[in-house]
Short mmCIF file of N, CA and C in Angstrom, two decimals:
data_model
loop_
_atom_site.label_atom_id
_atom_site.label_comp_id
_atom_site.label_asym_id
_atom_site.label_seq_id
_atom_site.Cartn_x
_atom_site.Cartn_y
_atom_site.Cartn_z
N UNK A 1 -119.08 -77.48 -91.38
CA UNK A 1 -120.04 -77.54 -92.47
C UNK A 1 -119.30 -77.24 -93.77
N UNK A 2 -119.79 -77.79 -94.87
CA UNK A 2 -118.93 -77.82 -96.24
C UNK A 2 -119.84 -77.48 -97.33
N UNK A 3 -119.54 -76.20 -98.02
CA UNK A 3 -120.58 -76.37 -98.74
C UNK A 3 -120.18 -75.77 -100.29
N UNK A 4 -120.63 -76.55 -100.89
CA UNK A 4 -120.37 -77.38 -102.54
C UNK A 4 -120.44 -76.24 -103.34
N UNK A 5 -119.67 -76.36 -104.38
CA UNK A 5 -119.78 -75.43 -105.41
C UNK A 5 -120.74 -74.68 -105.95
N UNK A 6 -121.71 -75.51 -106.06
CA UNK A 6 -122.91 -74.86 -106.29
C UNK A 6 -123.79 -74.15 -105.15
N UNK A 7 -123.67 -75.01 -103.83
CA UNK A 7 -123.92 -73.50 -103.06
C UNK A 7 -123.21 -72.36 -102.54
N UNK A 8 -121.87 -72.24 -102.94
CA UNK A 8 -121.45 -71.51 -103.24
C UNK A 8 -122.02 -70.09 -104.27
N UNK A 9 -122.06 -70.65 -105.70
CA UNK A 9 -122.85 -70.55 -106.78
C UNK A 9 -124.37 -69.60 -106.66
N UNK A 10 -124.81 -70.61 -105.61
CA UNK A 10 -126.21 -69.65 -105.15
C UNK A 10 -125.97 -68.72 -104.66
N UNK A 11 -125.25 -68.70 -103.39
CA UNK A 11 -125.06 -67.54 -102.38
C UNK A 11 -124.76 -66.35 -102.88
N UNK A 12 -123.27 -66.90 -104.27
CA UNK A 12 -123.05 -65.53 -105.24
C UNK A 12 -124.32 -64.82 -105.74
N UNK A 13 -125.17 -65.82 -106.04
CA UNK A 13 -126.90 -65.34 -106.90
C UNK A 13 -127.38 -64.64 -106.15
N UNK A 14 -127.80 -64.67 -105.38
CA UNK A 14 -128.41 -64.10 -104.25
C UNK A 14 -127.77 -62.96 -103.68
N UNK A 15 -126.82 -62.72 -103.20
CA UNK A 15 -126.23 -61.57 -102.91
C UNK A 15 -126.34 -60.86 -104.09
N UNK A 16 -125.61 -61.06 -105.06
CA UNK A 16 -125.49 -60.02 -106.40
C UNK A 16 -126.83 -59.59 -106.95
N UNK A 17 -127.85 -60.58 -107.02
CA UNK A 17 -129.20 -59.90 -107.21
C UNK A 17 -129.88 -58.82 -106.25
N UNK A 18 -129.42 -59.36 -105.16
CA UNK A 18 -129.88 -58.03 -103.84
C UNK A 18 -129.53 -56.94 -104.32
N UNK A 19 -128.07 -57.23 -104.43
CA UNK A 19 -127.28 -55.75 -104.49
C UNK A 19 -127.63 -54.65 -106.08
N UNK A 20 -128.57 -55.78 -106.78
CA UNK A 20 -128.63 -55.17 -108.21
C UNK A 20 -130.32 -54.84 -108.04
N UNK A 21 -130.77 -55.24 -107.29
CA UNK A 21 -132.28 -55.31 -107.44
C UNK A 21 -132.39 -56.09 -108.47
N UNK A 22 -131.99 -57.50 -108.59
CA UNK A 22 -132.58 -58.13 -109.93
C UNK A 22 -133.30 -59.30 -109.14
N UNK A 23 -134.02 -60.27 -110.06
CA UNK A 23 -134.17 -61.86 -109.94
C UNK A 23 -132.87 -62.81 -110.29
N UNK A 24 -132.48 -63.54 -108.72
CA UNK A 24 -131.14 -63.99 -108.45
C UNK A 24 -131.14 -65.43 -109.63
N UNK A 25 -132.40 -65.62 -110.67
CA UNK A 25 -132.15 -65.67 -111.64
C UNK A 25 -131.61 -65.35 -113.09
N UNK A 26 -131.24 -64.20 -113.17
CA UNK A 26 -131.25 -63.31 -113.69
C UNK A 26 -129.35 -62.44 -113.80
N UNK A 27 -128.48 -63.37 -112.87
CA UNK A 27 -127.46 -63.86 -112.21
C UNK A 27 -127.01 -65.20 -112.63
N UNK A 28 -125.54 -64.82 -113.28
CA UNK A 28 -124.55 -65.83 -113.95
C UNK A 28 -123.33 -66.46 -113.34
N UNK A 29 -123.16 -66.87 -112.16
CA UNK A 29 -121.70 -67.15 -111.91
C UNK A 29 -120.85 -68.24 -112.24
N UNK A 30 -119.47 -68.03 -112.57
CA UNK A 30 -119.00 -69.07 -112.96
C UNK A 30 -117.03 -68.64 -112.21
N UNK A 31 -117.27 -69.67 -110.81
CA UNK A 31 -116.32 -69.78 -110.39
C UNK A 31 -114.77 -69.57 -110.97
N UNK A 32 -113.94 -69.67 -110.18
CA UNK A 32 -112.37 -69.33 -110.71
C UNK A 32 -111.31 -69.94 -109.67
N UNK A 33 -110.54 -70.50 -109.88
CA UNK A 33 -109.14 -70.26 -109.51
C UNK A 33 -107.81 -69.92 -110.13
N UNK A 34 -106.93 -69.25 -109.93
CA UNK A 34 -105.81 -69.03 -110.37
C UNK A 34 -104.71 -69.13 -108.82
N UNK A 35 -103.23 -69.41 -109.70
CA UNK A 35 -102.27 -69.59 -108.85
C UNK A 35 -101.73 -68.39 -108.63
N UNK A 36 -102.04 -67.38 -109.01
CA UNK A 36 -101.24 -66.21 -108.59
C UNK A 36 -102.24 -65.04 -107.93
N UNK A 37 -103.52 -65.45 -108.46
CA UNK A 37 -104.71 -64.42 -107.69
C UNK A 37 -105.67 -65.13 -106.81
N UNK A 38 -105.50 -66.41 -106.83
CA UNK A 38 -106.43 -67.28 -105.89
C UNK A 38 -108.13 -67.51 -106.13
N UNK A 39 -108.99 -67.06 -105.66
CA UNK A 39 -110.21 -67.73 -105.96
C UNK A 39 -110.84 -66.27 -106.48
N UNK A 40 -112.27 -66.22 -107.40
CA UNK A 40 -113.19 -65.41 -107.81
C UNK A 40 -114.09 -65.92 -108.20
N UNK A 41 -115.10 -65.15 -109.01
CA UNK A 41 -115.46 -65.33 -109.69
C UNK A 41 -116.23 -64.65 -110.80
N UNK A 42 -116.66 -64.84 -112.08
CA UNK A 42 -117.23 -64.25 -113.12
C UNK A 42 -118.35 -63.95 -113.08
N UNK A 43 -118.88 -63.07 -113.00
CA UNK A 43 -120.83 -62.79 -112.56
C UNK A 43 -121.28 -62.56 -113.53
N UNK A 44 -122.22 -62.31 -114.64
CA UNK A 44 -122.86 -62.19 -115.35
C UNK A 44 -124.49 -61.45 -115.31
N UNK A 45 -124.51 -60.43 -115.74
CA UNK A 45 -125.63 -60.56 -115.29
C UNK A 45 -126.18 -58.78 -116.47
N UNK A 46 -127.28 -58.71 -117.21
CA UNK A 46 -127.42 -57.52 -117.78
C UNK A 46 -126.98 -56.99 -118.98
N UNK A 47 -126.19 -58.22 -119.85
CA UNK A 47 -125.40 -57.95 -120.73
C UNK A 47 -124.44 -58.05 -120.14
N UNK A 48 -123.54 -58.04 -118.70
CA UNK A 48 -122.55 -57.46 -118.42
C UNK A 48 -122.13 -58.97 -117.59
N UNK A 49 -120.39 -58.40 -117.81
CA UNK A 49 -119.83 -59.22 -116.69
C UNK A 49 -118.65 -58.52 -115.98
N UNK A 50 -118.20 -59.59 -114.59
CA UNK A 50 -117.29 -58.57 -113.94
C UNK A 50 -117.04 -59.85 -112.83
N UNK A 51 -115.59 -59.09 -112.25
CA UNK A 51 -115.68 -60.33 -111.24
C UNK A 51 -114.99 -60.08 -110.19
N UNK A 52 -115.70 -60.84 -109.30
CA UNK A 52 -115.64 -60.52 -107.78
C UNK A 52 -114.30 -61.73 -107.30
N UNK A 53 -113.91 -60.79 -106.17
CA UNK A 53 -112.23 -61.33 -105.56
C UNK A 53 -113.60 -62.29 -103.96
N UNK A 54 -112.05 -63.03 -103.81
CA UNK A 54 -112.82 -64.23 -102.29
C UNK A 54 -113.44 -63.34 -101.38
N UNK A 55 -113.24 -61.88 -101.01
CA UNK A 55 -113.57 -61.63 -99.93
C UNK A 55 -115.02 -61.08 -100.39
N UNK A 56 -115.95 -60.89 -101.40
CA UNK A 56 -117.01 -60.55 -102.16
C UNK A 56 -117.29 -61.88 -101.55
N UNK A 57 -116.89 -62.68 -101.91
CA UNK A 57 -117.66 -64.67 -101.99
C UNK A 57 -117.63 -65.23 -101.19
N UNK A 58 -116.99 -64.70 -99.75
CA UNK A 58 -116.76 -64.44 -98.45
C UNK A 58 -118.28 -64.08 -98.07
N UNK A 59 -118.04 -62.89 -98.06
CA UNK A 59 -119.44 -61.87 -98.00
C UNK A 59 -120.50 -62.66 -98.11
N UNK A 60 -120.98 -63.12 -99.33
CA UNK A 60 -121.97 -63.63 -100.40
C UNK A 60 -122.22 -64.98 -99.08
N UNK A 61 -121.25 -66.10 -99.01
CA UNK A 61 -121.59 -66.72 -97.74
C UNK A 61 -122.20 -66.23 -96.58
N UNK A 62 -121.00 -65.21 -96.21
CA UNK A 62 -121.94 -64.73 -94.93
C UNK A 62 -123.62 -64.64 -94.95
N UNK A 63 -124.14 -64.20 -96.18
CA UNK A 63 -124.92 -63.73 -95.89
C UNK A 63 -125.87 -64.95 -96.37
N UNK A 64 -125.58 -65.58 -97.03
CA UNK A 64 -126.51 -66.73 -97.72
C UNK A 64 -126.48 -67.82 -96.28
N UNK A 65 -125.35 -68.04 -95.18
CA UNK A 65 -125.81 -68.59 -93.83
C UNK A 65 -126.67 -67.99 -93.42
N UNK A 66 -126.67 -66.63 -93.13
CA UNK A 66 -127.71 -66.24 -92.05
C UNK A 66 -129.59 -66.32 -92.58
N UNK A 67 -129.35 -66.02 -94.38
CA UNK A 67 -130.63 -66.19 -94.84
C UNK A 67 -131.33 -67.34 -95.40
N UNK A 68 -130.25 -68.20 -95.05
CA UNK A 68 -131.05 -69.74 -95.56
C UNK A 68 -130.80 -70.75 -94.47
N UNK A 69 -130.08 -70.44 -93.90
CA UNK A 69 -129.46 -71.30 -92.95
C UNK A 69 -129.77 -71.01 -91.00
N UNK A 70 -130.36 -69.71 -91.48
CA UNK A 70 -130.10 -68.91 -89.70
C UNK A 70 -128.81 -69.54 -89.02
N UNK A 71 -127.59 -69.12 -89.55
CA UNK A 71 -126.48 -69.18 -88.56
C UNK A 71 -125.38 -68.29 -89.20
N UNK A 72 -124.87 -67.93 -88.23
CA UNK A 72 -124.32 -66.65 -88.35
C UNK A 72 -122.88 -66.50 -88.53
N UNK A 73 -122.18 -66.26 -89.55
CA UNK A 73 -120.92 -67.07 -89.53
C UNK A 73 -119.82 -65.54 -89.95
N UNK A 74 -119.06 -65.65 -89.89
CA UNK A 74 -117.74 -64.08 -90.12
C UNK A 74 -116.46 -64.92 -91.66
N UNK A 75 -116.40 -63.39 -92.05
CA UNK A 75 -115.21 -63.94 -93.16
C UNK A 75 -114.17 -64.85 -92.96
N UNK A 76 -113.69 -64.86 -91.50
CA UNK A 76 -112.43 -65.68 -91.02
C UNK A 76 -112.61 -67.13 -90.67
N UNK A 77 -114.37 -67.40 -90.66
CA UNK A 77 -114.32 -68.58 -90.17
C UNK A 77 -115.10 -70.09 -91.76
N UNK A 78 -114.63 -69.08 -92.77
CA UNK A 78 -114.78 -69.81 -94.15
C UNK A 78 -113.59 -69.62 -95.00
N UNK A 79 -113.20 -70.99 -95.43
CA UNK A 79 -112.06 -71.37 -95.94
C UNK A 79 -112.51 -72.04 -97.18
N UNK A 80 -112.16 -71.50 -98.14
CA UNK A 80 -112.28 -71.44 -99.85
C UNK A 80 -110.98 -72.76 -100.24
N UNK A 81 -111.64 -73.64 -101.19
CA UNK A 81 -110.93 -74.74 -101.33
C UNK A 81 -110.71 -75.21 -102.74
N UNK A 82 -109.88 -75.68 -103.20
CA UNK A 82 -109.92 -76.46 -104.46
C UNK A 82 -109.71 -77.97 -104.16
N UNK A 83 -110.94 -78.87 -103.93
CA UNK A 83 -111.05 -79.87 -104.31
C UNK A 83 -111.14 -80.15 -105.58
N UNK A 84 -111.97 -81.23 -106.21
CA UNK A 84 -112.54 -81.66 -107.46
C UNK A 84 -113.18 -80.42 -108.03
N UNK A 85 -113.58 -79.55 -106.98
CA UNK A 85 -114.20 -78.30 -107.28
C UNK A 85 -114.20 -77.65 -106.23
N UNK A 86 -115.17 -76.44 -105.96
CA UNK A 86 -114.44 -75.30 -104.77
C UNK A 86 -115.13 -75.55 -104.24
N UNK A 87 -115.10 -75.56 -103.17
CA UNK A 87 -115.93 -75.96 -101.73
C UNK A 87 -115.49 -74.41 -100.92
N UNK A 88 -116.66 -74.57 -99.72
CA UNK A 88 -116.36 -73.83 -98.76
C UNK A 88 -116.10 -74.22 -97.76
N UNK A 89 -115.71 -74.61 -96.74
CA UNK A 89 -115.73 -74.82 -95.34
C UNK A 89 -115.67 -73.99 -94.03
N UNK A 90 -116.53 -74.39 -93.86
CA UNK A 90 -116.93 -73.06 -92.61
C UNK A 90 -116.72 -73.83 -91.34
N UNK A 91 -115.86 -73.56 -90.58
CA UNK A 91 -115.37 -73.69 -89.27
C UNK A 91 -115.85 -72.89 -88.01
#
């Protein structure tokens, strides 16, 4: 299963609003790659920003499979990509 930047995007929303008690509207992300630190991304949210490393966006998957998806998936079996844009692939 492969899943697109933007659900990527959500999953960040959703987790980070849990974890804030906010509306996962209310939640800004804006992906990243770099060649020397690899994938993140920029969250926004409160006035504030800050940003989370792959294994946060890792996480954020995990948990956006099991709550939208019912399937149950582990950090090792999603692989962070730079296509045209970042994809996930979950194996």
């Amino acid at each position: 299963m492969r899943l697109s930047e933007q659900d990527i995007i959500n999953a960040i929303c959703l987790h980070m609003a849990e974890r804030k008690q906010l509306p996962p509207t209310q939640i800004e992300v804006e992906m990243m790659w770099d060649e020397d630190y690899g994938f993140s991304a920029e969250v926004h949210s409160e006035g504030r920003s800050h940003i989370i490393i792959a294994a946060t966006i890792k996480e954020a998957i995990e948990r956006y499979m099991l709550t939208q998806h019912n399937v149950e998936v582990i950090g090792e079996q999603i692989h962070l990509q730079l296509n045209e844009e970042i994809v996930a692939d979950i194996i």
